[in-house]
Amino acid sequence: MSDDFDLLETNSQQKPEKVDVNWGKAIDQMKSKLAQEDDPESRQKILNATLDNVVDMAEKDRTTLLDAIKDLTDYQDEVGIMFEGFSALNAAEQKIIDDAVKRLERAKVELEDAKAKPDTWWNNLWGRKSKIKDAEQELQNAQKERDGADNKAKAMFQQRIETADVQTLLNELSFKSQAAIKRLKDRELEIKEVEESLKSAIVEASNNHTKALEKKKEVETQLEEQYALLKQARQALEEVADKQSTEYSEALEKVTTLEQKVEELEGLKNAYTTLAASKDSFVHKHNLTIKVLTSLRSNLQTHRAKLKSDTDERLKYYDGYVVALKARTDQEFAAILEHLGVKTDEHIGETLAAMHTASAKARQEMMDNIPVHEKVMQGIYGSYAEALKDIRSKDAEIQKNFADRYGIDMKEIFDEYYSADPNAPSGDGQPAGEPKPEANEDDLLG
């Protein structure tokens, strides 16, 4: 089988970075939230699904992903995972951390350079001590900024994903999965390293156990010899009759010396016995620990292999989901355009129909208004004729009155007036160039 396909491969040459783990309630909280996602109405939702329902379901997916990523981000703080190594930061968020790291590194170099200058009166005259002090202060400020950079970037990250779309959240989840794969492998390497050290410890403990037993046996042999000598010394002490003699004192001193020797050997025997028992106990303890660690490492390998394989497949699965969401949006957009097109067609049709109806009605109104106009004109003409009739009647009365009073026939004058061309030039009947007769009081018509 190719090495590239070996999902369980663990390269023991790579030494993982050790991470201090602070186990809290994060795991239980996350499992509890995931358990709440069971929905007994899911079948009914599928059966009764519409595009609007899908929008709500997709929004719930986004909310669930958002909550999960928030929990993971909080969880990584509890277990001591570095934020920038476990979250997909954008350029602005990454820049905050990078700038803080660069400033800290620069401050360290500047402090080293300031301290590297010899402590001479000349260098001190030119501000060596003040430069060291300033460099130390800058290092403190840079370290403070670096310590807060993760939190600042994290705050920006959390604010960004609050309104992120599903695709961004899925990418973040995939990134965390990839980071988790690396973390699991690093943990496997750490466990394997501990396993190797425990194997060495077992060998060492076993050797010490053997040595302790050998030493114990040597002490027991010495004890037997000292017990025999002590028995003889006590017997000799009892045989001395004069308790005040030098011989008795010497015999008592010999007994005391042998008793001390026996006591020391008894202590050594107990010590070697305890040590042998302790080493034997640790052989079993180390052996048990190795079994547990091996089991954990095997489980980690299983999780890592599955997570690595599933993540690769899941990326394709997520791509399909995102494309499906986009297709649903496009479908809805097409439906909206179709709806708008139909409505526009309806509106234009209504307008055209209204135009035709209005035009026909205008034509009818125009036709209906012709008799009205004619009737109005008839009234005008009638009034005109009636006025002329009254005028002519009045003229007749005037003519008759003139004829009766003055003997003048006015008919010809009025007839000439009515028959005169109104456009003819006014010349009063006088030839051109002839002066008009002067008017007098009798010539009233001149």
XYZ file of C-alpha atoms in Angstrom:
446
model
C 0.000 0.000 0.000
C 1.285 3.452 -0.857
C 2.517 5.668 1.975
C 0.391 8.515 0.642
C -2.734 6.513 1.450
C -1.563 5.551 4.952
C -3.962 7.613 7.042
C -2.636 6.013 10.227
C 1.003 6.860 9.554
C 2.693 8.566 12.483
C 6.148 9.994 11.917
C 7.945 9.677 15.236
C 10.825 11.827 13.934
C 8.675 14.942 14.241
C 8.474 16.252 17.755
C 5.098 17.881 18.499
C 4.658 21.141 20.331
C 3.333 20.455 23.783
C 0.097 22.201 24.689
C -1.093 22.735 28.225
C -4.643 21.406 28.394
C -7.146 22.904 30.784
C -10.131 20.568 30.576
C -13.359 22.332 31.571
C -17.027 21.991 30.810
C -16.579 22.868 27.145
C -16.941 19.314 25.831
C -20.143 18.651 27.804
C -21.603 21.980 26.713
C -20.866 21.302 23.056
C -22.276 17.754 23.214
C -25.383 19.076 24.936
C -25.954 21.670 22.222
C -25.434 19.126 19.483
C -27.964 16.817 21.155
C -30.562 19.578 20.987
C -30.417 19.571 17.198
C -32.649 16.472 16.883
C -35.869 17.494 15.150
C -38.801 15.024 15.102
C -40.562 17.144 12.445
C -37.758 16.829 9.901
C -39.695 14.314 7.761
C -42.711 16.575 7.612
C -40.478 19.495 6.659
C -39.090 17.518 3.758
C -42.544 16.412 2.611
C -43.976 19.938 2.771
C -40.875 21.761 1.557
C -41.168 24.905 -0.541
C -38.524 27.394 -1.629
C -39.505 29.630 1.281
C -39.172 26.693 3.714
C -35.725 25.964 2.299
C -34.714 29.564 2.993
C -35.676 29.100 6.658
C -33.869 25.750 6.855
C -30.738 27.219 5.258
C -30.824 30.100 7.735
C -31.101 27.573 10.569
C -28.067 25.775 9.105
C -26.179 29.075 9.157
C -27.227 29.782 12.752
C -26.248 26.266 13.857
C -22.855 26.587 12.155
C -22.330 30.007 13.709
C -23.114 28.702 17.203
C -20.840 25.687 16.667
C -17.923 27.854 15.544
C -18.428 30.181 18.508
C -18.390 27.170 20.851
C -15.277 25.784 19.170
C -13.545 29.148 19.482
C -14.402 29.289 23.197
C -13.413 25.629 23.602
C -9.970 26.185 22.104
C -9.364 28.836 24.771
C -10.310 26.397 27.538
C -7.993 23.650 26.301
C -5.147 26.023 25.487
C -5.210 25.879 21.695
C -3.595 28.905 20.071
C -6.303 30.954 18.388
C -4.352 31.931 15.277
C -3.498 28.292 14.616
C -7.057 27.050 14.852
C -9.093 29.700 13.006
C -9.098 30.913 9.425
C -8.111 34.547 9.873
C -8.502 37.100 7.123
C -5.733 39.521 6.168
C -6.741 42.246 8.640
C -7.025 39.819 11.580
C -3.760 38.073 10.745
C -1.997 41.440 10.381
C -2.801 42.328 14.009
C -0.988 39.217 15.218
C 1.871 39.510 12.705
C 2.504 43.159 13.586
C 2.542 42.341 17.307
C 5.005 39.476 16.722
C 7.288 41.663 14.596
C 7.237 44.458 17.167
C 8.128 42.032 19.953
C 10.989 40.500 17.975
C 12.307 43.946 17.054
C 12.134 45.080 20.695
C 14.148 42.032 21.796
C 16.842 42.715 19.204
C 17.042 46.407 20.128
C 17.398 45.557 23.812
C 20.150 43.047 23.055
C 21.953 45.629 20.921
C 21.671 48.249 23.651
C 23.042 45.869 26.278
C 25.803 44.646 23.939
C 27.541 48.036 23.962
C 30.413 48.058 26.476
C 29.712 49.704 29.817
C 32.249 52.510 29.398
C 32.050 56.140 30.474
C 32.037 57.193 26.830
C 29.069 54.978 25.890
C 27.290 56.012 29.069
C 27.935 59.627 28.142
C 26.170 59.041 24.844
C 23.097 57.571 26.559
C 23.801 53.859 26.839
C 21.841 53.439 30.077
C 18.885 55.513 28.901
C 18.758 53.515 25.657
C 18.694 50.282 27.645
C 15.905 51.659 29.811
C 13.903 52.775 26.743
C 14.480 49.416 25.074
C 13.280 47.571 28.193
C 10.136 49.706 28.293
C 9.511 49.086 24.595
C 9.930 45.357 25.186
C 7.309 45.474 27.942
C 4.912 47.412 25.696
C 5.548 45.043 22.785
C 4.961 42.016 25.003
C 1.720 43.570 26.267
C 0.583 44.193 22.690
C 1.485 40.629 21.704
C -0.448 39.220 24.651
C -3.548 41.172 23.612
C -3.215 40.597 19.855
C -4.953 37.215 19.957
C -7.939 38.631 21.817
C -8.164 41.605 19.471
C -7.979 39.394 16.387
C -10.470 37.011 17.960
C -12.928 39.851 18.603
C -12.647 40.946 14.965
C -13.061 37.347 13.854
C -16.185 36.846 15.975
C -17.666 40.104 14.694
C -16.958 39.078 11.106
C -18.570 35.659 11.320
C -21.699 37.086 12.993
C -22.935 38.118 9.546
C -20.997 35.567 7.498
C -22.770 33.461 4.911
C -22.993 29.675 5.006
C -20.030 29.211 2.662
C -17.720 31.254 4.917
C -18.859 29.307 7.985
C -18.364 25.983 6.220
C -14.853 27.062 5.211
C -14.140 27.966 8.836
C -15.400 24.575 10.007
C -13.230 22.840 7.407
C -10.213 24.858 8.526
C -10.820 23.837 12.136
C -11.087 20.212 11.022
C -7.722 20.437 9.263
C -6.206 22.066 12.346
C -7.712 19.332 14.527
C -6.152 16.654 12.299
C -2.716 18.178 12.857
C -3.407 18.511 16.572
C -4.451 14.849 16.840
C -1.307 13.739 15.046
C 0.839 15.911 17.304
C -0.856 14.342 20.313
C -0.170 10.866 18.938
C 3.509 11.740 18.589
C 3.563 13.098 22.127
C 1.933 9.904 23.460
C 4.361 7.730 21.516
C 7.274 9.713 22.927
C 5.926 9.140 26.456
C 5.412 5.457 25.657
C 9.064 5.128 24.677
C 10.186 6.863 27.856
C 7.926 4.573 29.910
C 9.401 1.520 28.220
C 12.834 2.736 29.249
C 11.481 3.396 32.730
C 10.156 -0.185 32.918
C 13.557 -1.560 32.014
C 15.244 0.689 34.518
C 12.685 -0.099 37.241
C 13.009 -3.799 36.537
C 16.799 -3.601 36.777
C 16.540 -1.644 40.013
C 14.067 -4.200 41.322
C 16.560 -6.976 40.581
C 19.396 -5.012 42.157
C 17.292 -4.297 45.241
C 16.552 -7.987 45.653
C 20.219 -8.864 45.234
C 21.199 -6.249 47.815
C 18.504 -7.528 50.131
C 19.909 -11.033 49.838
C 23.425 -9.786 50.581
C 22.156 -7.946 53.655
C 20.275 -11.031 54.824
C 23.509 -13.054 54.565
C 25.353 -10.415 56.585
C 22.490 -10.379 59.092
C 22.784 -14.118 59.650
C 26.492 -13.716 60.373
C 25.922 -10.775 62.720
C 23.090 -12.579 64.509
C 25.453 -15.518 65.169
C 28.185 -13.195 66.455
C 25.667 -11.292 68.592
C 24.436 -14.567 70.097
C 27.998 -15.530 71.000
C 28.721 -12.053 72.416
C 25.634 -12.134 74.625
C 26.568 -15.600 75.838
C 30.079 -14.373 76.713
C 28.619 -11.367 78.519
C 26.481 -13.618 80.703
C 29.472 -15.755 81.563
C 31.421 -12.786 83.068
C 30.957 -13.033 86.833
C 32.309 -9.656 87.905
C 29.965 -7.035 86.506
C 32.322 -4.246 87.577
C 35.362 -5.614 85.838
C 37.030 -4.417 82.656
C 36.280 -7.756 81.031
C 32.543 -7.150 81.526
C 32.775 -3.659 80.051
C 34.580 -4.952 76.980
C 32.044 -7.764 76.537
C 29.144 -5.242 76.862
C 30.746 -2.895 74.317
C 31.086 -5.806 71.882
C 27.397 -6.685 72.326
C 26.373 -3.054 71.775
C 28.480 -2.776 68.624
C 26.984 -5.965 67.196
C 23.466 -4.791 68.043
C 24.098 -1.521 66.145
C 25.398 -3.466 63.196
C 22.356 -5.728 63.222
C 20.062 -2.675 63.455
C 21.773 -1.067 60.460
C 21.528 -4.248 58.453
C 17.853 -4.647 59.406
C 17.273 -1.083 58.149
C 19.069 -1.848 54.907
C 17.073 -5.045 54.532
C 13.807 -3.127 54.992
C 14.985 -0.409 52.615
C 15.906 -2.878 49.885
C 12.682 -4.789 50.456
C 10.636 -1.570 50.136
C 12.656 -0.442 47.127
C 12.199 -3.788 45.413
C 8.467 -3.664 46.080
C 8.291 -0.066 44.835
C 10.199 -0.855 41.651
C 8.034 -3.913 41.090
C 4.949 -1.735 41.599
C 6.176 0.863 39.114
C 6.944 -1.827 36.580
C 3.258 -2.755 36.696
C 2.161 0.894 36.807
C 4.293 1.831 33.835
C 3.094 -1.210 31.997
C -0.537 -0.248 32.693
C 0.140 3.351 31.636
C 1.671 2.150 28.389
C -1.389 0.028 27.696
C -3.698 2.982 28.373
C -1.620 5.364 26.265
C -1.391 2.855 23.460
C -5.154 2.479 23.542
C -5.625 6.251 23.520
C -3.136 6.650 20.706
C -4.946 3.974 18.738
C -8.241 5.788 19.273
C -6.648 9.076 18.256
C -5.347 7.427 15.104
C -8.845 6.188 14.340
C -10.403 9.604 14.902
C -7.671 11.344 12.941
C -7.882 8.941 10.018
C -11.669 9.236 9.883
C -11.597 12.995 10.337
C -8.954 13.398 7.631
C -10.817 11.176 5.184
C -14.230 12.619 6.049
C -12.941 16.183 5.836
C -11.720 15.589 2.293
C -15.111 14.156 1.372
C -16.937 16.765 3.414
C -15.303 19.584 1.446
C -16.884 18.184 -1.713
C -20.152 17.711 0.175
C -20.047 21.319 1.353
C -19.312 22.499 -2.188
C -22.421 20.685 -3.351
C -24.465 22.224 -0.563
C -23.243 25.742 -1.357
C -23.906 25.264 -5.075
C -27.375 23.957 -4.225
C -28.047 27.067 -2.155
C -26.892 29.255 -5.015
C -29.015 27.275 -7.463
C -32.022 27.688 -5.177
C -31.352 31.435 -5.114
C -31.006 31.528 -8.896
C -34.199 29.543 -9.250
C -36.021 31.949 -6.993
C -34.484 34.872 -8.896
C -35.705 33.390 -12.187
C -39.156 32.903 -10.676
C -39.149 36.536 -9.522
C -38.125 37.695 -12.990
C -40.828 35.510 -14.551
C -43.357 36.905 -12.121
C -42.215 40.452 -12.847
C -42.351 39.746 -16.585
C -45.877 38.420 -16.345
C -46.925 41.374 -14.221
C -45.237 43.766 -16.650
C -47.007 42.101 -19.546
C -50.265 42.421 -17.657
C -49.642 46.074 -16.881
C -48.625 46.916 -20.444
C -51.644 44.995 -21.748
C -53.873 46.897 -19.378
C -52.325 50.194 -20.513
C -52.682 49.348 -24.196
C -56.260 48.212 -23.684
C -56.966 51.402 -21.745
C -55.378 53.422 -24.539
C -57.637 51.743 -27.127
C -60.715 52.154 -24.966
C -59.907 55.788 -24.230
C -59.267 56.458 -27.916
C -62.580 54.870 -28.905
C -64.405 56.788 -26.211
C -62.745 60.031 -27.337
C -63.833 59.325 -30.892
C -67.366 58.625 -29.715
C -67.347 61.762 -27.606
C -66.121 63.770 -30.577
C -68.892 62.335 -32.739
C -71.430 62.914 -29.985
C -70.274 66.525 -29.647
C -70.851 67.387 -33.352
C -74.665 67.710 -32.993
C -74.090 69.658 -29.817
C -71.818 72.102 -31.644
C -74.311 72.359 -34.454
C -77.105 73.024 -32.002
C -75.001 75.719 -30.326
C -74.309 77.297 -33.723
C -78.003 77.106 -34.581
C -78.703 78.991 -31.389
C -76.088 81.559 -32.301
C -77.494 81.945 -35.791
C -81.043 82.065 -34.415
C -80.134 84.762 -31.943
C -78.364 86.640 -34.709
C -81.395 86.371 -36.947
C -83.672 87.348 -34.130
C -81.512 90.367 -33.405
C -81.552 91.352 -37.079
C -85.307 90.932 -37.136
C -85.670 93.254 -34.191
C -83.292 95.720 -35.799
C -85.205 95.644 -39.098
C -88.492 96.106 -37.260
C -87.026 99.032 -35.414
C -85.676 100.481 -38.659
C -89.112 100.223 -40.232
C -90.617 102.143 -37.364
C -87.892 104.804 -37.678
C -88.508 105.083 -41.437
C -92.194 105.443 -40.952
C -91.664 108.013 -38.216
C -89.341 110.048 -40.459
C -91.744 109.829 -43.329
C -94.643 110.955 -41.205
C -92.771 113.790 -39.580
C -90.515 115.066 -42.313
C -91.865 113.660 -45.491
C -88.640 111.901 -46.157
C -88.658 108.360 -47.450
C -85.952 106.603 -45.417
C -86.387 103.196 -47.012
C -83.877 103.835 -49.796
C -81.349 105.165 -47.333
C -81.637 102.099 -45.070
C -81.674 99.760 -48.044
C -78.522 101.377 -49.376
C -76.938 101.059 -45.887
C -77.722 97.387 -45.568
C -76.609 96.613 -49.100
C -73.349 98.583 -48.912
C -70.020 96.701 -49.124
C -68.365 97.030 -45.734
C -64.893 96.527 -47.329
C -65.342 99.328 -49.884
C -63.163 102.373 -49.263
C -64.891 105.160 -47.538
C -65.049 108.246 -49.772
C -68.495 109.681 -49.011
C -69.267 109.586 -52.754
C -67.036 112.556 -53.567
C -64.646 112.445 -56.531
C -60.952 112.375 -55.707
C -59.330 115.747 -55.498
C -62.607 117.594 -54.948
C -63.015 119.286 -51.634
C -65.868 118.198 -49.450
C -68.708 120.652 -49.054
C -68.610 122.343 -45.748
C -71.065 121.027 -43.275
C -73.720 123.206 -41.864
C -76.496 122.772 -39.474
C -78.981 121.731 -42.219
C -76.639 119.155 -43.752
C -76.992 116.583 -40.908
C -76.205 113.582 -43.129
C -73.035 115.079 -44.701
